[in-house]
Short mmCIF file of C-alpha atoms in Angstrom, two decimals:
data_model
loop_
_atom_site.label_atom_id
_atom_site.label_comp_id
_atom_site.label_asym_id
_atom_site.label_seq_id
_atom_site.Cartn_x
_atom_site.Cartn_y
_atom_site.Cartn_z
CA CYS E 1 182.33 114.10 84.81
CA VAL E 2 185.77 112.55 84.17
CA ALA E 3 186.75 111.11 87.55
CA GLY E 4 188.64 107.85 87.16
CA PHE E 5 190.33 108.72 83.87
CA PRO E 6 194.16 108.88 83.70
CA PRO E 7 195.54 112.39 84.49
CA SER E 8 196.77 112.92 80.92
CA LEU E 9 193.31 112.20 79.51
CA VAL E 10 191.64 114.35 82.16
CA TRP E 11 193.86 117.26 81.13
CA LEU E 12 193.03 116.82 77.46
CA ILE E 13 189.32 116.62 78.15
CA SER E 14 189.22 119.61 80.48
CA PHE E 15 191.43 121.91 78.40
CA PHE E 16 190.45 121.08 74.85
CA ALA E 17 186.75 120.43 75.51
CA PRO E 18 185.74 122.94 78.22
CA GLN E 19 182.14 121.80 78.10
CA ILE E 20 183.31 118.59 79.83
CA SER E 21 184.84 120.40 82.77
CA CYS E 22 186.69 118.98 85.74
CA GLU E 23 185.93 122.05 87.78
CA SER E 24 182.89 120.25 89.20
CA LEU E 25 185.04 117.43 90.62
CA PRO E 26 184.82 117.10 94.41
CA LEU E 27 187.75 118.92 95.95
CA GLY E 28 188.76 115.81 97.84
CA ALA E 29 189.39 114.05 94.53
CA VAL E 30 192.60 116.03 94.05
CA GLY E 31 193.74 116.03 97.65
CA GLU E 32 192.38 119.10 99.41
CA PRO E 33 195.09 120.53 101.68
CA ASP E 34 194.36 120.75 105.39
CA ASP E 35 195.69 124.29 105.77
CA ALA E 36 194.43 125.92 102.58
CA MET E 37 190.99 127.14 101.65
CA ALA E 38 189.10 125.31 98.91
CA PHE E 39 189.24 126.72 95.41
CA LYS E 40 186.50 126.57 92.82
CA TYR E 41 189.07 125.59 90.19
CA GLN E 42 191.16 123.18 92.23
CA GLY E 43 190.64 120.26 89.85
CA SER E 44 191.71 122.13 86.74
CA LEU E 45 194.59 123.80 88.60
CA ALA E 46 195.92 120.36 89.55
CA GLU E 47 195.69 119.20 85.95
CA SER E 48 197.53 122.29 84.70
CA VAL E 49 200.29 121.83 87.28
CA SER E 50 200.65 118.18 86.31
CA HIS E 51 201.05 119.15 82.68
CA LEU E 52 203.50 121.99 83.32
CA CYS E 53 205.60 119.67 85.51
CA GLY E 54 205.60 116.84 82.99
CA ARG E 55 208.78 114.91 82.32
CA GLY E 56 211.20 116.83 80.13
CA LYS E 57 208.90 119.85 80.07
CA GLY E 58 209.80 123.47 80.75
CA ILE E 59 208.22 126.86 80.13
CA LEU E 60 209.17 129.44 77.52
CA ALA E 61 209.02 133.00 78.84
CA ALA E 62 207.91 135.10 75.87
CA ASP E 63 206.13 137.76 77.92
CA GLU E 64 208.37 140.76 77.33
CA SER E 65 206.46 144.03 77.39
CA PRO E 66 206.43 146.09 74.19
CA GLY E 67 208.93 148.45 75.84
CA THR E 68 211.35 145.71 76.86
CA LEU E 69 211.20 144.01 73.47
CA GLY E 70 211.72 147.38 71.79
CA LYS E 71 214.88 147.98 73.82
CA ARG E 72 216.07 144.49 72.96
CA LEU E 73 215.57 145.21 69.26
CA LYS E 74 217.42 148.50 69.56
CA ASN E 75 220.34 146.91 71.41
CA THR E 76 220.77 144.02 68.96
CA PRO E 77 222.68 145.10 65.80
CA GLU E 78 220.87 142.55 63.61
CA LEU E 79 217.51 144.02 64.69
CA SER E 80 218.16 147.71 65.30
CA HIS E 81 216.62 148.65 61.95
CA LEU E 82 213.21 147.29 62.96
CA GLU E 83 210.42 149.54 64.15
CA ASN E 84 208.97 148.54 67.51
CA VAL E 85 205.32 148.31 66.48
CA GLU E 86 202.74 145.64 67.24
CA GLU E 87 203.06 143.96 63.83
CA THR E 88 206.82 143.55 64.26
CA ARG E 89 206.27 141.96 67.65
CA ARG E 90 203.47 139.76 66.30
CA GLN E 91 205.66 138.46 63.48
CA TYR E 92 208.38 137.49 65.90
CA ARG E 93 206.03 135.87 68.42
CA GLU E 94 204.44 133.87 65.60
CA ILE E 95 207.80 132.15 65.08
CA LEU E 96 207.91 131.09 68.74
CA VAL E 97 204.28 129.98 68.85
CA THR E 98 204.49 127.94 65.63
CA SER E 99 207.81 126.20 66.37
CA GLU E 100 207.48 122.45 66.94
CA THR E 101 208.37 122.64 70.62
CA GLY E 102 205.33 120.94 72.12
CA SER E 103 207.39 117.99 73.35
CA CYS E 104 209.65 120.36 75.32
CA PHE E 105 207.35 123.12 76.56
CA GLY E 106 204.48 122.51 78.93
CA GLY E 107 203.55 126.17 78.63
CA ILE E 108 204.49 129.53 77.15
CA ILE E 109 204.15 132.76 79.11
CA LEU E 110 202.66 135.48 76.91
CA HIS E 111 202.18 139.21 77.25
CA GLU E 112 198.60 140.46 77.24
CA GLU E 113 199.14 141.78 73.71
CA THR E 114 200.25 138.36 72.47
CA LEU E 115 197.45 136.40 74.13
CA LEU E 116 194.98 137.91 71.66
CA GLN E 117 197.17 137.86 68.57
CA SER E 118 196.88 135.52 65.58
CA THR E 119 199.08 134.19 62.82
CA LYS E 120 199.24 135.99 59.49
CA ASP E 121 196.61 133.49 58.32
CA GLY E 122 194.26 134.50 61.11
CA LYS E 123 194.57 131.53 63.48
CA PRO E 124 194.68 132.66 67.14
CA PHE E 125 197.94 131.95 68.93
CA VAL E 126 196.00 130.34 71.78
CA GLU E 127 194.48 127.82 69.37
CA ILE E 128 197.91 127.07 67.87
CA LEU E 129 199.27 126.33 71.34
CA LYS E 130 196.29 124.13 72.24
CA GLY E 131 196.95 122.11 69.10
CA LYS E 132 200.50 121.47 70.27
CA GLY E 133 199.48 120.55 73.81
CA VAL E 134 201.09 123.70 75.22
CA LEU E 135 199.33 125.68 77.94
CA PRO E 136 199.05 129.44 77.33
CA GLY E 137 200.22 131.52 80.29
CA ILE E 138 200.02 135.24 80.95
CA LYS E 139 202.21 137.89 82.56
CA VAL E 140 199.91 139.69 84.98
CA ASP E 141 202.16 142.19 86.74
CA GLN E 142 202.20 145.69 85.29
CA GLY E 143 205.83 146.61 85.77
CA LEU E 144 207.83 148.15 88.59
CA ALA E 145 207.23 151.15 90.83
CA PRO E 146 209.82 152.92 93.02
CA LEU E 147 210.31 151.94 96.65
CA GLY E 148 212.54 154.62 98.07
CA GLU E 149 215.46 155.76 95.93
CA GLU E 150 217.01 152.46 94.84
CA GLU E 151 214.44 149.68 95.15
CA THR E 152 211.14 148.67 93.59
CA VAL E 153 207.83 146.96 94.15
CA THR E 154 205.51 145.68 91.43
CA LYS E 155 202.30 147.22 90.09
CA GLY E 156 199.00 145.58 89.22
CA LEU E 157 197.37 144.13 92.34
CA ASP E 158 194.47 146.59 92.33
CA THR E 159 193.00 145.20 89.08
CA LEU E 160 194.41 141.67 89.26
CA GLU E 161 191.27 139.74 90.17
CA GLU E 162 189.20 140.98 87.24
CA ARG E 163 192.10 140.65 84.83
CA CYS E 164 192.76 137.06 85.88
CA ALA E 165 189.12 136.17 85.27
CA LYS E 166 189.34 137.77 81.82
CA TYR E 167 192.59 136.04 80.91
CA ARG E 168 191.18 132.66 81.86
CA GLU E 169 188.21 133.24 79.59
CA GLN E 170 190.68 134.11 76.82
CA GLY E 171 192.48 130.79 77.24
CA ALA E 172 195.24 131.35 79.81
CA ARG E 173 195.76 128.59 82.37
CA PHE E 174 198.68 129.94 84.38
CA ALA E 175 200.18 133.31 85.23
CA LYS E 176 203.42 134.98 86.23
CA TRP E 177 204.25 137.92 88.51
CA ARG E 178 207.80 139.25 88.75
CA SER E 179 209.42 141.20 91.53
CA ALA E 180 212.94 142.58 91.11
CA LEU E 181 215.35 142.83 94.04
CA LYS E 182 218.58 144.79 93.73
CA VAL E 183 221.58 143.41 95.61
CA THR E 184 224.44 145.41 97.17
CA GLY E 185 226.19 145.19 100.50
CA SER E 186 223.11 146.68 102.18
CA LEU E 187 220.31 145.85 99.72
CA PRO E 188 217.74 144.49 99.46
CA SER E 189 216.31 146.22 102.50
CA ARG E 190 214.06 144.32 104.87
CA GLN E 191 211.17 146.51 103.74
CA CYS E 192 211.80 145.62 100.11
CA ILE E 193 211.94 141.89 100.84
CA GLU E 194 208.75 141.97 102.90
CA GLU E 195 206.70 144.16 100.55
CA ASN E 196 207.62 142.16 97.47
CA ALA E 197 206.95 138.86 99.25
CA GLU E 198 203.56 140.14 100.36
CA GLN E 199 202.69 141.18 96.79
CA LEU E 200 203.76 137.81 95.42
CA ALA E 201 201.63 135.99 97.99
CA ARG E 202 198.55 138.11 97.36
CA TYR E 203 198.99 137.63 93.62
CA ALA E 204 199.34 133.85 94.00
CA ARG E 205 196.21 133.61 96.13
CA ILE E 206 194.14 135.64 93.66
CA CYS E 207 195.39 133.54 90.75
CA GLN E 208 194.39 130.27 92.37
CA GLU E 209 190.95 131.66 93.21
CA GLN E 210 190.51 132.69 89.56
CA GLY E 211 191.70 129.40 88.06
CA LEU E 212 195.26 130.29 87.07
CA VAL E 213 198.32 128.45 88.34
CA PRO E 214 200.63 131.12 89.81
CA ILE E 215 204.31 131.31 88.94
CA VAL E 216 205.99 133.28 91.73
CA GLU E 217 209.11 135.11 90.49
CA PRO E 218 211.24 136.89 93.09
CA GLU E 219 214.11 137.81 90.77
CA ILE E 220 217.38 138.63 92.48
CA LEU E 221 218.98 140.92 89.93
CA ILE E 222 222.31 139.74 88.60
CA THR E 223 223.54 143.18 87.54
CA SER E 224 225.88 143.81 90.45
CA ASP E 225 229.27 142.74 91.85
CA TYR E 226 228.09 140.67 94.85
CA ASP E 227 229.91 137.39 95.50
CA MET E 228 228.61 133.87 96.03
CA ALA E 229 228.37 134.24 99.80
CA ARG E 230 226.19 137.34 99.43
CA SER E 231 224.08 135.58 96.79
CA ARG E 232 223.41 132.68 99.17
CA GLU E 233 222.57 135.07 102.00
CA VAL E 234 220.12 137.18 99.97
CA SER E 235 218.54 134.17 98.24
CA THR E 236 217.88 132.56 101.61
CA GLN E 237 216.37 135.72 103.09
CA VAL E 238 214.13 136.32 100.08
CA LEU E 239 212.90 132.75 99.60
CA LYS E 240 212.18 132.24 103.30
CA GLU E 241 210.06 135.38 103.37
CA VAL E 242 208.25 134.51 100.14
CA VAL E 243 207.39 131.04 101.40
CA ARG E 244 206.25 132.44 104.76
CA ARG E 245 203.91 134.92 103.07
CA LEU E 246 202.55 132.29 100.67
CA GLN E 247 201.69 130.09 103.61
CA GLU E 248 200.15 132.99 105.55
CA HIS E 249 197.84 133.69 102.61
CA LYS E 250 196.96 129.98 102.43
CA VAL E 251 198.28 129.55 98.92
CA ASP E 252 198.11 125.86 98.00
CA MET E 253 201.80 125.03 97.45
CA LYS E 254 200.91 121.92 95.45
CA LEU E 255 199.27 124.24 92.93
CA CYS E 256 202.03 126.85 92.88
CA LEU E 257 205.30 127.18 90.93
CA LEU E 258 208.44 129.12 91.85
CA LYS E 259 210.65 130.96 89.35
CA PRO E 260 213.88 131.90 91.13
CA GLN E 261 217.37 132.87 90.07
CA MET E 262 220.05 130.21 90.38
CA VAL E 263 222.31 131.01 93.34
CA MET E 264 225.40 132.59 91.79
CA PRO E 265 227.53 135.73 91.97
CA GLY E 266 226.50 138.98 90.31
CA SER E 267 227.56 139.49 86.71
CA ASP E 268 230.22 142.06 87.70
CA CYS E 269 231.81 139.93 90.42
CA PRO E 270 235.47 139.23 89.53
CA THR E 271 235.15 135.66 90.79
CA GLN E 272 232.48 133.77 88.89
CA ALA E 273 231.20 130.32 89.87
CA GLY E 274 231.27 127.15 87.84
CA SER E 275 228.22 124.96 87.34
CA ASP E 276 229.18 122.59 90.16
CA GLU E 277 229.31 125.44 92.68
CA VAL E 278 226.09 126.98 91.36
CA ALA E 279 224.27 123.66 91.63
CA ALA E 280 225.45 122.96 95.18
CA ALA E 281 224.67 126.49 96.43
CA THR E 282 221.25 126.48 94.79
CA LEU E 283 220.19 123.16 96.32
CA ASP E 284 221.62 124.15 99.71
CA VAL E 285 219.41 127.24 99.72
CA PHE E 286 216.38 125.27 98.54
CA ASP E 287 216.88 122.68 101.26
CA GLU E 288 216.79 125.47 103.84
CA CYS E 289 213.89 127.44 102.37
CA LEU E 290 211.46 125.46 100.23
CA PRO E 291 208.66 123.24 101.50
CA GLY E 292 208.49 119.73 100.12
CA ASP E 293 204.96 120.18 98.78
CA LEU E 294 205.90 123.00 96.37
CA ALA E 295 204.91 121.72 92.93
CA GLY E 296 207.95 122.82 90.98
CA VAL E 297 210.87 125.18 90.46
CA PHE E 298 211.30 126.74 87.02
CA PHE E 299 214.53 128.73 86.90
CA LEU E 300 214.87 132.08 85.18
CA SER E 301 218.00 132.50 83.05
CA GLY E 302 218.68 136.03 84.30
CA GLY E 303 221.46 137.04 81.91
CA LEU E 304 223.27 133.71 81.61
CA THR E 305 224.34 132.78 78.10
CA GLU E 306 222.19 130.23 76.32
CA GLU E 307 224.79 127.54 76.97
CA GLN E 308 225.47 128.51 80.61
CA ALA E 309 221.77 128.31 81.44
CA THR E 310 221.51 124.80 80.01
CA VAL E 311 224.73 123.54 81.60
CA ASN E 312 223.78 124.91 85.03
CA LEU E 313 220.29 123.40 84.83
CA ASN E 314 221.72 120.04 83.84
CA LYS E 315 224.21 120.11 86.73
CA ILE E 316 221.49 121.05 89.23
CA ASN E 317 219.42 118.05 88.16
CA LEU E 318 222.39 115.69 88.23
CA LEU E 319 223.25 116.81 91.76
CA ALA E 320 219.61 116.62 92.86
CA ARG E 321 219.39 113.05 91.62
CA GLU E 322 222.40 112.16 93.74
CA ARG E 323 221.49 114.23 96.79
CA TYR E 324 217.88 113.06 97.01
CA ASN E 325 218.48 109.50 95.80
CA ASN E 326 216.32 109.95 92.69
CA ALA E 327 213.44 111.25 94.85
CA GLN E 328 213.90 115.02 94.73
CA PRO E 329 211.02 116.92 96.33
CA TRP E 330 210.50 119.42 93.50
CA LYS E 331 210.46 119.45 89.74
CA LEU E 332 213.61 121.40 88.71
CA SER E 333 213.11 122.83 85.24
CA PHE E 334 213.39 126.02 83.20
CA SER E 335 211.35 129.08 82.41
CA PHE E 336 213.95 130.83 80.31
CA GLY E 337 213.39 133.93 78.21
CA ARG E 338 216.64 135.25 76.79
CA ALA E 339 218.34 131.84 77.00
CA LEU E 340 215.69 130.43 74.65
CA GLN E 341 215.35 133.45 72.38
CA ALA E 342 218.62 135.34 71.93
CA SER E 343 219.99 133.37 68.99
CA VAL E 344 216.52 133.04 67.47
CA LEU E 345 216.08 136.83 67.47
CA LYS E 346 219.48 137.41 65.88
CA LEU E 347 218.79 134.80 63.23
CA TRP E 348 215.41 136.31 62.42
CA LYS E 349 216.64 139.82 61.52
CA GLY E 350 213.03 140.79 60.83
CA ASP E 351 213.11 138.83 57.56
CA PRO E 352 210.16 136.44 57.03
CA SER E 353 212.35 134.17 54.88
CA ASN E 354 214.42 133.39 57.98
CA ALA E 355 211.41 132.03 59.89
CA PRO E 356 212.02 128.32 59.07
CA ALA E 357 215.63 128.53 60.31
CA CYS E 358 214.42 130.35 63.42
CA ARG E 359 211.93 127.59 64.19
CA GLU E 360 214.69 125.01 63.85
CA GLN E 361 216.89 126.98 66.26
CA SER E 362 214.01 127.41 68.70
CA LEU E 363 213.45 123.65 68.68
CA ALA E 364 217.16 122.91 69.15
CA LEU E 365 217.37 125.18 72.20
CA ALA E 366 214.16 123.71 73.62
CA GLN E 367 215.45 120.15 73.19
CA ALA E 368 218.76 120.95 74.92
CA ASN E 369 216.96 122.33 77.95
CA SER E 370 214.38 119.56 77.95
CA LYS E 371 217.26 117.10 78.34
CA ALA E 372 218.89 119.31 80.98
CA CYS E 373 215.83 119.26 83.24
CA GLU E 374 216.28 115.48 83.35
CA GLY E 375 220.08 115.66 83.79
CA LEU E 376 220.56 114.19 80.30
CA TYR E 377 222.08 117.11 78.37
CA GLN E 378 225.22 116.40 76.36
CA PRO E 379 227.24 119.01 74.42
CA PRO E 380 227.67 120.51 71.91
CA HIS E 381 225.14 123.21 72.63
CA PRO E 382 223.07 124.58 69.70
CA SER E 383 223.79 128.21 70.61
CA PRO E 384 226.12 129.92 68.12
CA SER E 385 227.13 132.61 70.62
CA THR E 386 228.84 132.87 73.99
CA ALA E 387 228.02 136.57 74.39
CA SER E 388 226.58 137.78 77.67
CA LEU E 389 222.80 138.20 77.78
CA VAL E 390 222.81 140.54 80.77
CA GLU E 391 220.45 143.49 80.26
CA THR E 392 220.72 146.57 82.45
CA PHE E 393 217.48 148.20 81.28
CA ARG E 394 214.99 145.75 82.81
CA GLY E 395 215.20 146.92 86.42
#
């Protein structure tokens, strides 16, 4: 096998030459946790986590469902003329997959449709990503289902195990499951918090058993008027419950990633918070809720502008460096969707001749956020727009 090689070489061997697999490594070689059950894929999971949490690396979220991407096309004037069919979506995703962002992205989250797609020349997207040293990931939840009149849970647990096994065979090495929690003066309800946390924990456990690193996404929806105090309160309640359920299900936290919202007021709150306040509130909540052995935190952008997302991420890392004396317990990075795609989509306009300019813009956004996850971002930001990216149709 490959025991004794440097981690970077182990990852290359195990991912790009599966016949020389690290899955046969003794579990003790990667530090088997005392309180978690052993996993068949623990060696390769550790290598994937190490790669995703690499210095200056983040994750591009390009896993929008056909319905969500269709609504985004319809609601963007530059794209409203496009028909929401698979070929339109494939052409756009090809731009993202073929951009030279391998130095900035450890992984890209794909929709099931995209995982099997190829370039116009017939080269599978998964192979393109492998060539760039980018891990393919997969969205495994199947959307939202009602919980009472105003809240939701997430669908897809009943078929998750078999789908995870299939996705791994198709090249995926990590996964994402999103819950969505609405915030008002009385919401989310305790039932909503507990049921979504339980689903996230069951999902994470299944993923690890099937060889996929789980990204746990308890999204606290920004489309409301709640203030910073309410944001801190809800974030604390949700993250504490999620962590408790993950530990109950014996999810290995060293092989698990969290994708939370930054702690900030709702988009309709009359008093918005600056990046200093967002950074302090976010780390305060993390200090209270997150275990030190969690592998990494990859923030969602959640409606922030492209520039706001970068500036906030940069400030969080600057504060973390100071607060933890350059020894912060978690990787603090990005898993942005809209904040890495909005200006690229508008620039594309569905015109193939715009693809080179789109790739340049994709790279510029990736580089800005790569610097921000090290606290090294400096303006000006490459985004040409300061328009809000809040979407009310995602639930």
